[in-house]
Amino acid sequence: MSLNIDITNHILTITLNRPEARNAVDPETVLELVDIWTRYRDDGDLRCAILTGAGDKTFCSGADLAKLIPLFTGARKPETDADRAVAKNGMLAQQAFLRDFELNKPLIAAINGDAIAGGMELLYSTDIRIASNKARFGLQEVKWAIFPMGGSTVRLPRQLPFAKTMELLLTGELMDAEEAWRLGFVNTLCEPAQVLEKAMAVAETIAKNGPLAVSAVKRSVLANFGRPISEGLAKELEFGIPVFLSKDAQEGPRAFKAKREPVYRGE
């Protein structure tokens, strides 16, 4: 298995576990990622997820240049069942990297090391990012005559200033953790050994909140990004009103008044 999976107190932790390949995504990992994203999306008991990498050097170095990319360029013929599945359906890789996968639940990145190429692109779909102060970030596809098709030319300009976006895309050079934090691309920097611990603390806070409210907030933010304000405010009501009509919305104020912890059921 290329992924390690842990579920504790409504929190799903996904660990990319190919440290010998800098946690690169090969065809087997593509299939495992699609499966776990689908499970997280559909399982009402899972309220928050953390994505991290094994070791303290690399979060994810993107698509495996020896196993995955050659399938797409035609330089390597499919050899395994996973090879054949990915070669037959290119959308699987897009879904694995969350380019074309609608995830309406919180996703936290515990960036234990370098996030490069597809590893950087995975971050665009995360909501909160806790990073090692040793981590580096970048898109090196152009160095290998490859186009960064994980959403970089569309999503990165919305998450970083234009000039910095173009520098990363066109030079293929890396950005250090301090600059990523200064530009607001990551929330928190810490020592490598503390990354997962701090990410878990944030996940625990989120998992205690009303799951319907949390999901609706994320859906509203994503749906209204770039809309005119008047249109966005109208759209916001579509997400917010059903939350106010839920049983959880009755439980929250009731628990506050009784000075006890609320018990949310996602209903």
XYZ file of N, CA and C in Angstrom:
801
model
N 0.836 -1.196 0.000
C 0.000 0.000 0.000
C 0.875 1.252 0.000
N 0.492 2.223 -0.820
C 1.249 3.470 -0.917
C 0.764 4.523 0.067
N -0.377 4.256 0.721
C -0.919 5.177 1.705
C -1.056 4.495 3.047
N -0.790 5.242 4.110
C -1.141 4.810 5.457
C -2.376 5.586 5.884
N -3.365 4.872 6.402
C -4.637 5.484 6.765
C -4.889 5.300 8.256
N -5.290 6.389 8.918
C -5.660 6.308 10.335
C -6.935 7.109 10.548
N -7.841 6.567 11.355
C -9.079 7.266 11.691
C -9.197 7.319 13.209
N -9.257 8.536 13.747
C -9.362 8.736 15.189
C -10.285 9.916 15.458
N -11.328 9.685 16.244
C -12.228 10.762 16.661
C -12.722 11.615 15.486
N -13.253 10.954 14.484
C -13.837 11.602 13.301
C -12.791 12.231 12.379
N -11.508 12.003 12.647
C -10.442 12.612 11.847
C -9.729 11.540 11.036
N -9.643 11.761 9.739
C -8.952 10.856 8.825
C -7.558 11.416 8.547
N -6.531 10.619 8.803
C -5.166 11.016 8.486
C -4.642 10.144 7.358
N -4.227 10.792 6.272
C -3.712 10.104 5.087
C -2.231 10.422 4.968
N -1.403 9.385 4.946
C 0.044 9.578 4.832
C 0.552 8.963 3.538
N 1.095 9.803 2.668
C 1.753 9.302 1.463
C 2.997 8.544 1.902
N 3.068 7.263 1.590
C 4.100 6.417 2.188
C 5.013 5.789 1.137
N 5.704 6.655 0.408
C 6.732 6.193 -0.527
C 8.001 7.043 -0.326
N 8.536 7.049 0.878
C 9.686 7.927 1.150
C 10.887 7.626 0.264
N 11.013 6.370 -0.187
C 12.131 6.004 -1.057
C 12.017 6.671 -2.424
N 10.797 7.130 -2.772
C 10.561 7.825 -4.031
C 10.103 9.261 -3.776
N 10.499 9.797 -2.646
C 10.129 11.164 -2.253
C 8.614 11.346 -2.251
N 7.915 10.284 -1.848
C 6.453 10.288 -1.773
C 5.800 10.706 -3.090
N 6.435 10.320 -4.189
C 5.862 10.577 -5.510
C 4.646 9.683 -5.731
N 3.751 10.138 -6.574
C 2.507 9.419 -6.845
C 2.680 8.553 -8.089
N 2.636 7.232 -7.899
C 2.705 6.291 -9.020
C 1.287 5.803 -9.319
N 1.091 4.955 -10.314
C -0.275 4.522 -10.648
C -1.021 3.879 -9.481
N -0.329 3.065 -8.676
C -0.994 2.457 -7.528
C -1.481 3.518 -6.548
N -0.655 4.545 -6.329
C -1.032 5.612 -5.410
C -2.216 6.399 -5.950
N -2.266 6.583 -7.265
C -3.409 7.265 -7.889
C -4.703 6.570 -7.496
N -4.741 5.259 -7.658
C -5.969 4.517 -7.367
C -6.314 4.577 -5.887
N -5.299 4.490 -5.034
C -5.546 4.549 -3.592
C -6.052 5.924 -3.172
N -5.507 6.974 -3.770
C -5.955 8.325 -3.435
C -7.402 8.545 -3.870
N -7.747 8.112 -5.065
C -9.128 8.268 -5.522
C -10.081 7.544 -4.579
N -9.690 6.355 -4.145
C -10.534 5.583 -3.220
C -10.714 6.307 -1.894
N -9.620 6.860 -1.343
C -9.724 7.471 -0.016
C -10.433 8.812 -0.076
N -10.244 9.570 -1.165
C -11.003 10.824 -1.295
C -12.491 10.524 -1.382
N -12.849 9.480 -2.117
C -14.259 9.111 -2.250
C -14.826 8.676 -0.906
N -14.050 7.882 -0.188
C -14.510 7.431 1.135
C -14.709 8.615 2.074
N -13.772 9.536 2.081
C -13.888 10.707 2.952
C -15.102 11.547 2.582
N -15.300 11.758 1.306
C -16.439 12.558 0.844
C -17.764 11.956 1.273
N -17.865 10.629 1.221
C -19.155 9.964 1.400
C -19.428 9.479 2.816
N -18.422 9.423 3.676
C -18.589 8.897 5.034
C -18.970 10.022 5.992
N -20.214 10.020 6.445
C -20.690 11.070 7.325
C -20.017 11.105 8.675
N -19.349 10.035 9.067
C -18.682 9.994 10.367
C -17.314 10.676 10.334
N -16.785 10.926 9.144
C -15.488 11.580 8.999
C -15.703 13.076 8.808
N -15.135 13.872 9.699
C -15.436 15.306 9.714
C -14.264 16.187 9.308
N -13.070 15.657 9.360
C -11.907 16.432 8.955
C -10.829 15.461 8.505
N -9.988 15.890 7.572
C -8.904 15.030 7.090
C -7.595 15.791 7.091
N -6.518 15.040 7.299
C -5.156 15.564 7.256
C -4.401 14.788 6.189
N -3.689 15.497 5.348
C -2.830 14.865 4.347
C -1.382 15.208 4.671
N -0.534 14.179 4.760
C 0.879 14.388 5.053
C 1.710 13.367 4.303
N 3.032 13.440 4.481
C 3.929 12.502 3.830
C 4.803 11.791 4.851
N 5.303 10.632 4.484
C 6.187 9.883 5.375
C 7.569 10.538 5.406
N 8.211 10.485 6.570
C 9.547 11.046 6.705
C 9.523 12.534 6.978
N 10.697 13.167 6.957
C 10.772 14.596 7.239
C 11.466 15.364 6.111
N 11.572 14.751 4.941
C 12.235 15.393 3.813
C 11.246 15.903 2.755
N 10.249 15.068 2.459
C 9.354 15.388 1.346
C 7.903 15.133 1.715
N 7.069 16.132 1.505
C 5.618 15.970 1.615
C 5.135 15.150 0.418
N 5.409 15.667 -0.779
C 5.096 14.951 -2.016
C 5.853 15.629 -3.144
N 6.497 14.821 -3.992
C 7.248 15.372 -5.123
C 6.448 15.301 -6.422
N 5.139 15.020 -6.297
C 4.274 15.020 -7.467
C 4.171 13.681 -8.162
N 3.867 13.721 -9.431
C 3.728 12.498 -10.223
C 5.082 11.832 -10.405
N 5.105 10.524 -10.256
C 6.347 9.760 -10.388
C 6.866 9.864 -11.819
N 8.055 10.452 -11.973
C 8.623 10.683 -13.303
C 9.054 9.391 -13.982
N 9.219 8.327 -13.187
C 9.634 7.057 -13.772
C 8.451 6.149 -14.083
N 7.348 6.297 -13.316
C 6.246 5.349 -13.461
C 4.948 5.952 -13.991
N 4.623 7.182 -13.561
C 3.328 7.743 -13.950
C 3.409 8.618 -15.198
N 4.302 9.591 -15.200
C 4.407 10.495 -16.345
C 4.676 9.748 -17.654
N 5.572 8.737 -17.676
C 5.819 8.031 -18.942
C 4.589 7.327 -19.510
N 3.619 6.991 -18.639
C 2.378 6.402 -19.147
C 1.608 7.417 -19.984
N 1.642 8.674 -19.553
C 0.890 9.710 -20.249
C 1.586 10.160 -21.535
N 2.910 10.125 -21.525
C 3.642 10.563 -22.721
C 3.799 9.444 -23.743
N 3.477 8.219 -23.342
C 3.626 7.076 -24.239
C 5.010 6.474 -24.218
N 5.863 6.953 -23.308
C 7.235 6.437 -23.229
C 7.307 5.099 -22.507
N 6.223 4.729 -21.796
C 6.199 3.443 -21.088
C 4.858 2.773 -21.330
N 4.882 1.493 -21.648
C 3.668 0.721 -21.849
C 3.142 0.222 -20.505
N 1.831 0.136 -20.339
C 1.269 -0.388 -19.097
C 1.762 -1.801 -18.803
N 2.136 -2.032 -17.551
C 2.639 -3.341 -17.140
C 1.784 -3.987 -16.061
N 1.139 -3.193 -15.235
C 0.353 -3.712 -14.118
C -1.109 -3.329 -14.297
N -1.971 -3.889 -13.437
C -3.387 -3.531 -13.482
C -3.572 -2.035 -13.216
N -2.796 -1.499 -12.265
C -2.898 -0.073 -11.961
C -2.458 0.766 -13.158
N -1.380 0.348 -13.810
C -0.923 1.037 -15.023
C -2.044 1.109 -16.054
N -2.672 -0.035 -16.267
C -3.707 -0.109 -17.301
C -4.918 0.751 -16.935
N -5.284 0.754 -15.672
C -6.442 1.548 -15.242
C -6.184 3.032 -15.425
N -4.987 3.480 -15.051
C -4.655 4.904 -15.150
C -4.460 5.322 -16.606
N -3.828 4.450 -17.384
C -3.626 4.767 -18.799
C -4.948 4.842 -19.547
N -5.907 4.022 -19.133
C -7.210 3.991 -19.800
C -8.062 5.198 -19.427
N -7.919 5.659 -18.183
C -8.750 6.755 -17.690
C -7.856 7.833 -17.068
N -7.476 8.804 -17.885
C -6.593 9.862 -17.409
C -7.213 10.717 -16.324
N -8.538 10.716 -16.204
C -9.197 11.507 -15.173
C -8.880 11.013 -13.770
N -8.478 9.750 -13.652
C -8.145 9.225 -12.329
C -7.012 10.013 -11.693
N -5.998 10.329 -12.478
C -4.871 11.106 -11.943
C -5.329 12.504 -11.546
N -6.202 13.110 -12.351
C -6.717 14.437 -12.011
C -7.498 14.399 -10.702
N -8.251 13.332 -10.501
C -9.014 13.193 -9.260
C -8.086 12.936 -8.072
N -7.057 12.139 -8.283
C -6.117 11.842 -7.203
C -5.449 13.110 -6.684
N -5.103 14.024 -7.614
C -4.463 15.283 -7.234
C -5.484 16.377 -6.902
N -6.775 15.981 -6.814
C -7.871 16.866 -6.429
C -8.098 18.010 -7.418
N -7.636 17.834 -8.648
C -7.896 18.854 -9.664
C -9.359 18.846 -10.080
N -9.912 17.675 -10.260
C -11.301 17.516 -10.673
C -12.030 16.590 -9.710
N -12.046 16.990 -8.441
C -12.739 16.199 -7.426
C -13.332 17.177 -6.420
N -14.637 17.177 -6.305
C -15.314 18.113 -5.410
C -15.291 17.572 -3.988
N -14.547 18.231 -3.120
C -14.413 17.802 -1.732
C -14.952 18.908 -0.837
N -16.105 18.672 -0.253
C -16.789 19.698 0.530
C -16.586 19.534 2.032
N -15.514 18.869 2.398
C -15.149 18.746 3.803
C -13.753 19.329 3.999
N -13.416 19.703 5.236
C -12.116 20.331 5.483
C -10.953 19.375 5.223
N -9.898 19.915 4.631
C -8.672 19.159 4.391
C -7.487 20.004 4.847
N -6.719 19.453 5.772
C -5.546 20.132 6.324
C -4.298 19.493 5.755
N -3.350 20.304 5.316
C -2.063 19.789 4.850
C -1.050 19.891 5.985
N -0.458 18.761 6.341
C 0.656 18.723 7.290
C 1.912 18.544 6.448
N 2.511 19.663 6.079
C 3.581 19.668 5.074
C 4.915 19.402 5.764
N 5.269 18.140 5.820
C 6.445 17.703 6.568
C 7.757 17.947 5.840
N 7.690 18.298 4.551
C 8.899 18.516 3.763
C 8.534 19.152 2.434
N 9.380 18.978 1.454
C 9.196 19.639 0.166
C 7.874 19.260 -0.506
N 7.182 20.270 -1.021
C 5.962 20.079 -1.813
C 6.254 20.610 -3.206
N 6.487 19.693 -4.136
C 6.981 20.070 -5.453
C 6.095 19.474 -6.535
N 5.916 20.225 -7.636
C 5.122 19.771 -8.785
C 3.720 19.372 -8.308
N 3.309 18.139 -8.555
C 1.986 17.709 -8.120
C 1.793 17.792 -6.623
N 2.891 17.731 -5.873
C 2.799 17.898 -4.424
C 2.383 19.307 -4.053
N 2.886 20.268 -4.802
C 2.457 21.655 -4.636
C 1.000 21.806 -5.069
N 0.645 21.165 -6.171
C -0.712 21.294 -6.695
C -1.756 20.666 -5.775
N -1.385 19.633 -5.046
C -2.299 19.062 -4.059
C -2.703 20.098 -3.010
N -1.787 21.006 -2.709
C -2.053 21.989 -1.662
C -3.157 22.970 -2.026
N -3.370 23.205 -3.324
C -4.386 24.178 -3.727
C -5.764 23.810 -3.192
N -6.011 22.513 -3.029
C -7.329 22.063 -2.584
C -7.398 21.835 -1.080
N -6.332 22.172 -0.370
C -6.368 22.086 1.091
C -6.823 23.426 1.650
N -7.384 23.384 2.848
C -7.969 24.588 3.443
C -7.048 25.264 4.448
N -6.291 24.467 5.171
C -5.365 24.974 6.184
C -4.052 24.237 6.006
N -2.926 24.962 6.089
C -1.619 24.384 5.783
C -0.629 24.647 6.913
N -0.186 23.562 7.524
C 0.836 23.612 8.577
C 2.118 23.068 7.963
N 3.181 23.865 7.976
C 4.380 23.476 7.230
C 5.629 23.439 8.088
N 6.494 22.508 7.772
C 7.838 22.464 8.351
C 8.599 23.711 7.911
N 9.391 24.261 8.825
C 10.190 25.430 8.458
C 11.346 25.066 7.532
N 11.489 23.776 7.248
C 12.504 23.317 6.285
C 11.903 23.033 4.911
N 10.586 23.129 4.798
C 9.906 22.771 3.547
C 10.222 23.773 2.436
N 10.134 23.278 1.214
C 10.252 24.129 0.030
C 9.074 23.833 -0.889
N 8.742 24.833 -1.709
C 7.553 24.742 -2.550
C 7.910 25.147 -3.973
N 7.344 24.439 -4.945
C 7.636 24.846 -6.304
C 7.031 23.959 -7.363
N 7.112 24.439 -8.589
C 6.573 23.754 -9.761
C 7.699 23.629 -10.775
N 8.289 22.445 -10.851
C 9.476 22.260 -11.685
C 9.172 21.593 -13.026
N 7.893 21.535 -13.374
C 7.508 20.849 -14.602
C 8.234 21.382 -15.835
N 8.360 22.716 -15.933
C 8.970 23.272 -17.149
C 10.425 22.834 -17.311
N 11.075 22.487 -16.210
C 12.454 21.997 -16.295
C 12.524 20.674 -17.047
N 11.424 19.942 -17.016
C 11.382 18.625 -17.678
C 10.461 18.661 -18.894
N 10.178 19.873 -19.399
C 9.338 20.060 -20.602
C 7.935 19.511 -20.424
N 7.405 19.657 -19.205
C 6.065 19.179 -18.870
C 5.209 20.375 -18.461
N 3.922 20.314 -18.762
C 2.985 21.356 -18.368
C 2.395 21.010 -17.001
N 2.330 21.946 -16.053
C 1.753 21.666 -14.732
C 0.232 21.653 -14.790
N -0.339 20.517 -15.109
C -1.770 20.433 -15.383
C -2.621 20.075 -14.160
N -2.074 20.279 -12.974
C -2.865 20.039 -11.771
C -3.597 21.276 -11.292
N -3.792 22.217 -12.184
C -4.530 23.431 -11.829
C -3.662 24.635 -11.549
N -2.351 24.529 -11.774
C -1.438 25.600 -11.368
C -1.657 26.916 -12.097
N -1.965 26.865 -13.391
C -2.135 28.112 -14.129
C -3.484 28.768 -13.848
N -4.363 28.053 -13.148
C -5.684 28.587 -12.822
C -5.804 28.918 -11.333
N -5.379 27.994 -10.490
C -5.585 28.174 -9.055
C -4.465 28.936 -8.358
N -3.230 28.744 -8.801
C -2.134 29.400 -8.090
C -2.219 30.921 -8.141
N -2.616 31.542 -9.276
C -2.744 33.002 -9.280
C -3.802 33.523 -8.308
N -4.665 32.638 -7.824
C -5.681 33.036 -6.849
C -5.183 32.863 -5.419
N -4.016 32.215 -5.273
C -3.501 31.942 -3.936
C -2.168 32.614 -3.640
N -1.516 33.121 -4.684
C -0.273 33.861 -4.547
C -0.343 35.101 -5.435
N 0.467 36.130 -5.150
C 0.519 37.285 -6.048
C 0.940 36.878 -7.455
N 0.481 37.628 -8.446
C 0.727 37.292 -9.843
C 2.210 37.139 -10.154
N 3.019 38.105 -9.737
C 4.438 38.068 -10.092
C 5.132 36.837 -9.504
N 4.787 36.496 -8.269
C 5.402 35.311 -7.659
C 4.903 34.048 -8.341
N 3.641 34.016 -8.689
C 3.093 32.877 -9.416
C 3.869 32.641 -10.709
N 4.065 33.696 -11.473
C 4.755 33.564 -12.757
C 6.218 33.162 -12.564
N 6.838 33.673 -11.518
C 8.228 33.284 -11.235
C 8.328 31.782 -10.988
N 7.425 31.265 -10.158
C 7.453 29.829 -9.854
C 7.158 28.994 -11.093
N 6.161 29.413 -11.868
C 5.752 28.635 -13.028
C 6.790 28.640 -14.143
N 7.419 29.783 -14.378
C 8.295 29.918 -15.536
C 9.747 29.536 -15.268
N 10.204 29.674 -14.022
C 11.597 29.326 -13.715
C 11.753 27.905 -13.212
N 10.715 27.379 -12.565
C 10.839 26.061 -11.957
C 11.659 26.078 -10.686
N 12.006 27.267 -10.189
C 12.787 27.368 -8.964
C 11.875 27.238 -7.739
N 12.482 26.969 -6.576
C 11.714 26.685 -5.370
C 11.603 27.902 -4.457
N 10.519 27.937 -3.711
C 10.249 28.964 -2.712
C 10.423 28.341 -1.329
N 11.115 29.029 -0.423
C 11.327 28.447 0.900
C 10.105 28.663 1.789
N 10.110 27.997 2.938
C 8.949 28.010 3.826
C 8.655 29.401 4.358
N 9.689 30.157 4.662
C 9.489 31.498 5.205
C 8.755 32.394 4.218
N 9.145 32.317 2.935
C 8.469 33.132 1.930
C 7.039 32.656 1.714
N 6.837 31.335 1.721
C 5.480 30.798 1.566
C 4.569 31.295 2.684
N 5.108 31.365 3.888
C 4.327 31.871 5.030
C 4.083 33.371 4.894
N 5.125 34.110 4.515
C 5.003 35.561 4.393
C 3.955 35.949 3.347
N 3.852 35.157 2.288
C 2.896 35.436 1.223
C 1.513 34.856 1.502
N 1.356 34.186 2.645
C 0.052 33.659 3.024
C -0.318 32.336 2.400
N 0.663 31.651 1.809
C 0.367 30.361 1.194
C 0.236 29.260 2.244
N 0.894 29.422 3.386
C 0.739 28.489 4.501
C 0.326 29.278 5.737
N -0.355 28.590 6.666
C -0.850 29.240 7.876
C 0.195 29.338 8.971
N 0.940 28.243 9.157
C 1.832 28.140 10.304
C 3.111 27.429 9.916
N 4.233 27.904 10.459
C 5.524 27.222 10.327
C 5.935 26.670 11.687
N 6.561 25.509 11.674
C 7.031 24.919 12.919
C 8.180 23.968 12.627
N 8.769 23.439 13.677
C 9.826 22.449 13.507
C 9.236 21.190 12.870
N 10.023 20.478 12.067
C 9.494 19.293 11.366
C 8.776 18.297 12.270
N 9.307 18.083 13.458
C 8.718 17.088 14.358
C 7.363 17.512 14.905
N 7.005 18.782 14.758
C 5.756 19.288 15.324
C 4.636 19.407 14.295
N 4.944 19.170 13.033
C 3.977 19.449 11.964
C 2.679 18.665 12.150
N 2.778 17.366 12.297
C 1.570 16.545 12.394
C 0.805 16.850 13.680
N 1.530 17.081 14.755
C 0.892 17.397 16.034
C 0.057 18.675 15.922
N 0.621 19.697 15.311
C -0.102 20.960 15.175
C -1.278 20.820 14.212
N -1.096 20.052 13.147
C -2.199 19.815 12.217
C -3.333 19.069 12.917
N -2.979 18.097 13.755
C -3.996 17.342 14.481
C -4.768 18.228 15.446
N -4.081 19.172 16.076
C -4.761 20.080 17.000
C -5.810 20.912 16.261
N -5.473 21.376 15.062
C -6.436 22.134 14.265
C -7.598 21.231 13.845
N -7.277 20.007 13.424
C -8.313 19.066 12.997
C -9.275 18.747 14.142
N -8.740 18.594 15.342
C -9.589 18.297 16.499
C -10.547 19.443 16.780
N -10.072 20.664 16.611
C -10.937 21.830 16.803
C -12.064 21.828 15.782
N -11.722 21.562 14.521
C -12.737 21.553 13.457
C -13.731 20.421 13.671
N -13.226 19.242 14.048
C -14.086 18.062 14.188
C -15.117 18.222 15.302
N -14.876 19.134 16.240
C -15.833 19.375 17.325
C -16.965 20.297 16.884
N -16.771 20.982 15.775
C -17.787 21.912 15.296
C -18.908 21.177 14.571
N -19.982 21.885 14.315
C -21.112 21.276 13.611
C -20.717 20.882 12.202
N -20.751 19.610 11.853
C -20.275 19.170 10.537
C -21.064 19.747 9.369
N -22.372 19.930 9.542
C -23.169 20.516 8.465
C -22.760 21.972 8.232
N -22.528 22.689 9.318
C -22.124 24.092 9.206
C -20.747 24.206 8.573
N -19.822 23.357 8.995
C -18.466 23.391 8.456
C -18.472 23.130 6.956
N -19.183 22.088 6.548
C -19.240 21.743 5.127
C -19.900 22.849 4.313
N -20.987 23.414 4.841
C -21.692 24.465 4.115
C -20.833 25.718 3.979
N -20.074 26.037 5.006
C -19.170 27.191 4.937
C -18.152 26.996 3.819
N -17.535 25.815 3.764
C -16.546 25.560 2.716
C -17.204 25.618 1.336
N -18.349 25.007 1.204
C -19.030 25.003 -0.094
C -19.377 26.417 -0.534
N -19.800 27.263 0.402
C -20.165 28.626 0.064
C -18.951 29.434 -0.375
N -17.848 29.286 0.349
C -16.630 30.013 -0.015
C -16.186 29.640 -1.425
N -16.148 28.342 -1.714
C -15.689 27.892 -3.033
C -16.651 28.306 -4.141
N -17.943 28.216 -3.868
C -18.938 28.532 -4.891
C -18.986 30.027 -5.197
N -18.662 30.859 -4.213
C -18.812 32.303 -4.381
C -17.518 33.018 -4.710
N -16.414 32.260 -4.808
C -15.137 32.887 -5.129
C -15.208 33.522 -6.520
N -15.013 34.820 -6.587
C -15.021 35.510 -7.869
C -16.375 36.008 -8.309
N -17.450 35.633 -7.625
C -18.777 36.131 -7.986
C -18.920 37.600 -7.563
N -19.753 38.367 -8.228
C -20.106 39.699 -7.725
C -20.714 39.581 -6.331
N -20.510 40.584 -5.495
C -20.955 40.499 -4.099
C -22.457 40.236 -3.997
N -23.259 40.958 -4.755
C -24.716 40.776 -4.655
C -25.124 39.354 -5.013
N -24.496 38.802 -6.040
C -24.790 37.430 -6.452
C -24.305 36.437 -5.403
N -23.123 36.700 -4.827
C -22.578 35.821 -3.804
C -23.421 35.806 -2.539
N -23.927 36.978 -2.139
C -24.758 37.038 -0.937
C -26.047 36.248 -1.110
N -26.612 36.305 -2.308
C -27.822 35.519 -2.588
C -27.502 34.032 -2.564
N -26.374 33.683 -3.151
C -25.973 32.273 -3.187
C -25.680 31.755 -1.786
N -25.111 32.613 -0.932
C -24.781 32.216 0.435
C -26.000 31.702 1.192
N -27.144 32.325 0.933
C -28.370 31.894 1.605
C -28.711 30.450 1.275
N -28.406 30.021 0.072
C -28.712 28.649 -0.335
C -27.949 27.636 0.526
N -26.756 28.035 0.951
C -25.963 27.138 1.794
C -26.312 27.301 3.277
N -26.597 28.514 3.675
C -26.771 28.786 5.096
C -28.117 28.408 5.666
N -29.191 28.635 4.917
C -30.526 28.386 5.461
C -30.739 26.930 5.865
N -30.360 25.936 5.042
C -30.545 24.544 5.481
C -29.793 24.226 6.772
N -28.672 24.874 7.013
C -27.944 24.650 8.262
C -28.761 25.147 9.441
N -29.362 26.329 9.299
C -30.173 26.874 10.378
C -31.400 26.014 10.674
N -31.844 25.243 9.696
C -33.030 24.405 9.877
C -32.676 23.000 10.360
N -31.406 22.735 10.621
C -30.972 21.394 11.021
C -31.134 21.159 12.522
N -31.101 19.892 12.904
C -31.145 19.533 14.327
C -29.877 19.992 15.039
N -28.759 19.950 14.329
C -27.507 20.411 14.936
C -27.604 21.883 15.338
N -28.306 22.690 14.539
C -28.451 24.112 14.847
C -29.307 24.334 16.091
N -30.126 23.364 16.429
C -30.882 23.421 17.687
C -29.995 22.979 18.854
N -29.163 21.967 18.576
C -28.297 21.428 19.619
C -27.225 22.431 20.063
N -26.655 23.183 19.121
C -25.577 24.100 19.462
C -25.966 25.131 20.500
N -26.986 25.954 20.260
C -27.403 26.934 21.258
C -27.883 26.286 22.560
N -28.525 25.101 22.441
C -28.981 24.393 23.637
C -27.804 24.013 24.519
N -26.735 23.507 23.901
C -25.539 23.127 24.655
C -24.851 24.355 25.247
N -24.826 25.448 24.490
C -24.222 26.683 24.992
C -24.957 27.168 26.241
N -26.279 27.138 26.184
C -27.077 27.596 27.314
C -26.885 26.695 28.533
N -26.741 25.390 28.294
C -26.564 24.431 29.391
C -25.110 24.329 29.844
N -24.219 25.044 29.189
C -22.788 25.044 29.516
C -22.205 23.636 29.453
N -22.498 22.948 28.352
C -21.971 21.613 28.120
C -21.458 21.519 26.689
N -20.711 20.448 26.396
C -20.217 20.220 25.047
C -21.378 19.778 24.155
N -21.528 20.360 22.996
C -22.603 19.934 22.090
C -22.316 18.548 21.513
N -23.386 17.847 21.178
C -23.274 16.542 20.539
C -23.899 16.669 19.149
N -23.045 16.812 18.156
C -23.533 17.000 16.792
C -23.597 15.671 16.062
N -24.647 15.501 15.272
C -24.864 14.245 14.551
C -24.913 14.456 13.034
N -24.687 15.663 12.605
C -24.735 15.917 11.170
C -26.134 15.803 10.622
N -27.107 16.201 11.420
C -28.525 16.100 11.017
C -29.212 17.455 11.178
